[in-house]
């Protein structure tokens, strides 16, 4: 027990306990008096409120009767107006003025209309903030006339908007919403009764509001006049003469609320407002409660009453409830004033007590706040709090110094992550280190490639930064070894620089400040390799010799510098390695084929020239285009790797210069067959005429046959080149020549590889010798596509995949219409972009290079969505992707190392590019920038042969792109 009391006293000071007890006594006595007075005043207020409710009910009943009488009279008057006989929209619009006057005279009516036996419907609505958006009304419109007419062809619906002067502002034809007034209850009741009727509550179709309608049929029976009254507008009744925050409703015998305060948006299942959805009033109507008095609803105390509205034939009742807090407000005010008076004397004495206690405790409170701030790493710049107690004051000074040191430590950490520029990062770290160590200046030296040589990267003195270029590099001189150079052994060195021992390189900048205390701390990697050192300096007269504590502090600070430098070195080495690896892959792709060598190196040049021109553009579509340093690096990487998938493309397809070429050109095999055919004919001729001399006609026949074989071979050889488009007649001649027969006497399965043998074994062996066609598409020529050869479905590529992997048939390949590649081989060439995407998406690129695969894999897409592999459109392609597409095509057109074509003239290449832009193959705006900036000219001077650089009419090309004539920049 004693321990608990001791703990209580140490936690709560005695003067606070006495003050608390004194305050509690005064509060208790005053509370009893105040509560008794409050109870009596509350009862008087309830009696007064009940009388006020009765008067309010009488006033509302009188005004409700006046309002309804006015609206009924308006409906009857309108039924006698000629609008009931109007048959056209123009005739009905002529009555807009009287209709507006009727609405103006009846503030609670929101629409008046005339419905005709043929289904026509003409309505005038009051535009309110609630329905303006529903009807898309113009800003200054105040009235909306809606016309529904049944014409001969189809129903017609129009919205006519009028301003405050009843002038037509806009006429809009709107879709017919199948509204037929003849099917509405108010119409049917009016026709049936021939009297003014009040419809049951229902939901207005036009606005979704709930209300009722006064309707009456015109005496001539030509129309039914209606006047809509929404419950929302009728609820304005209840805003009169009611206490603030009251809830009230006018209900009929079915407990339906025809008006409520606040207005209720919730509807019952039949679409009508129900008192059941006003919880407070529903609780008041509960039979267990009674007709009036205090009750509780929704966790609040209310005073309510149910008042009969006399003079209303519909049997309306006013249900009203007011928060009891409002009724007792005056009583509460008296209670509060009494409470304030009771506590006044107590409060007058408290300031003196609190003044002296706070005067002593404020510095301690500030120390606690500083400790909390430090624990949350929050450091403010508030002025120091002094204390009259010496120990407390000293503790506060020590806390302030610790806070400053920690703040500078954190600032050093922020510098490591905030600055991308390595020299600026080092300069900031040096500045913070100098402040923490309380040194006048310092220099950060980094190791050069030359052993024993150190170059400055950051320098400051007397709080000012000094350009590192003003400080000479330090070179270790073994002839003049001093204690300072023990830094090379990874040791921290401290001492004094004088004219005799300061390195000559430092004497130039610090000679005027000698002698100087110095501390030199090595900066090492995690494996103890020396990266450089930190040299901190202080004037000798600034204080005593540096103690061990100062050296230990500086050693701790150098850890951050070492981490930053080693991290920077590792990042640079990683970037250099990645750059070298990228160029290694690109070089391997170019080296793989002598025909495409240099493509992967030239496309980045064109792309980055175009990107630079777009960034430098000050106006036009690229005025806002920029690339950050990371985006430049991303673009550089994507350019170099844009064809990395070609590693997977067989060399025989990349370099296929003729139609029959595989690993070798099979035209030599075909030539040999022709030679065999010629020898067979000569041998056959010689055998036939070995004993009988040949006639002149027979010899001529032999010469003709041999001549025909020569012509047929040269025709086949010419088709093998794959130059111009192959005609149908040429295809027929190939088929004819293919039917020539030659004799094979040797087994064609002997000495072949296992894969070829497996293909040959697909068909049964034939006895030798056998006759074979000169050219054939054999089963062994077909290589079927296995599971490994199918596209990955997860990538959703849209490039159509051929059925076969390869078809090496001789007739099939010689029949290629244009070029040298078959459908399967063309797909294999195009597949390199798919492989590029797959390969690049598997690489763990850093976040700043996340789009490398997207940029590299999109240069074969087209603006019209007909490219591959994803068939992206212009909007789906980024600007760098569209740039690379132009660069890829331009390099391919001008390259002189393709197996199937010579390089184009510069003018020819640009004309083709312009045509491709006009065909929505390439980006038109980038093509304009490409021409206007002169990129094509700069590239041609560096990479094209001189005979390929001809005169280019840039204005003419720009006119083809459908832009105004302008002059070229080059």
Coordinates of N, CA and C in Angstrom, one line a residue, residues 795-801 833-834 837 857-877 881 920:
X795 N 1.4 -14.3 -74.4 CA 1.8 -12.9 -74.9 C 0.8 -12.3 -75.8
X796 N -0.2 -13.1 -76.3 CA -1.3 -12.6 -77.1 C -0.8 -11.9 -78.4
X797 N 0.2 -12.5 -79.0 CA 0.7 -12.0 -80.3 C -0.4 -12.2 -81.4
X798 N -0.5 -11.2 -82.3 CA -1.5 -11.3 -83.4 C -0.9 -11.7 -84.7
X799 N 0.4 -12.0 -84.8 CA 1.1 -12.4 -86.0 C 0.6 -13.8 -86.4
X800 N 0.0 -14.0 -87.6 CA -0.5 -15.2 -88.0 C 0.6 -16.3 -88.2
X801 N 0.4 -17.4 -87.7 CA 1.5 -18.5 -87.7 C 1.2 -19.4 -88.8
X833 N 10.9 -10.3 -84.0 CA 10.4 -9.2 -83.1 C 9.7 -9.9 -81.9
X834 N 9.1 -11.0 -82.2 CA 8.4 -11.8 -81.1 C 9.5 -12.3 -80.1
X837 N 10.8 -9.4 -77.9 CA 9.9 -9.1 -76.8 C 10.0 -10.2 -75.7
X857 N 10.2 -3.7 -79.0 CA 9.3 -4.6 -79.7 C 8.2 -4.0 -80.5
X858 N 8.2 -2.7 -80.7 CA 7.1 -2.0 -81.4 C 7.5 -1.4 -82.7
X859 N 8.8 -1.6 -83.2 CA 9.2 -0.8 -84.4 C 8.7 -1.4 -85.7
X860 N 8.0 -2.6 -85.6 CA 7.3 -3.1 -86.8 C 5.8 -2.9 -86.8
X861 N 5.3 -2.2 -85.8 CA 3.9 -1.8 -85.8 C 3.6 -0.7 -86.8
X862 N 2.4 -0.5 -87.2 CA 2.0 0.5 -88.1 C 0.9 1.4 -87.5
X863 N 0.8 2.7 -88.0 CA -0.1 3.6 -87.4 C -1.6 3.1 -87.6
X864 N -1.8 2.4 -88.7 CA -3.2 1.9 -89.0 C -3.5 0.6 -88.3
X865 N -2.6 0.1 -87.5 CA -2.9 -1.2 -86.7 C -2.7 -2.4 -87.6
X866 N -2.0 -2.3 -88.7 CA -1.8 -3.5 -89.5 C -0.4 -4.1 -89.4
X867 N 0.3 -3.6 -88.4 CA 1.7 -4.1 -88.2 C 1.7 -5.4 -87.4
X868 N 2.8 -5.6 -86.8 CA 3.0 -6.9 -86.0 C 4.0 -6.6 -84.9
X869 N 4.0 -7.3 -83.8 CA 3.2 -8.6 -83.6 C 1.8 -8.3 -82.9
X870 N 1.6 -7.1 -82.4 CA 0.4 -6.8 -81.6 C -0.7 -6.0 -82.4
X871 N -0.4 -5.6 -83.6 CA -1.3 -4.8 -84.4 C -1.7 -3.5 -83.6
X872 N -0.8 -2.8 -83.1 CA -1.1 -1.6 -82.3 C -1.5 -0.5 -83.2
X873 N -2.3 0.5 -82.8 CA -2.6 1.6 -83.5 C -1.8 2.8 -83.1
X874 N -2.0 4.0 -83.8 CA -1.2 5.2 -83.5 C -1.3 5.6 -82.0
X875 N -2.6 5.5 -81.5 CA -2.8 5.9 -80.1 C -2.1 5.0 -79.1
X876 N -1.9 3.7 -79.5 CA -1.4 2.8 -78.5 C 0.1 2.7 -78.6
X877 N 0.8 3.5 -79.4 CA 2.2 3.5 -79.6 C 2.8 4.8 -79.0
X881 N 8.5 4.7 -79.8 CA 8.3 3.5 -80.6 C 8.1 4.0 -82.1
X920 N -0.4 5.7 -93.8 CA -0.6 5.5 -92.4 C 0.2 4.3 -91.9

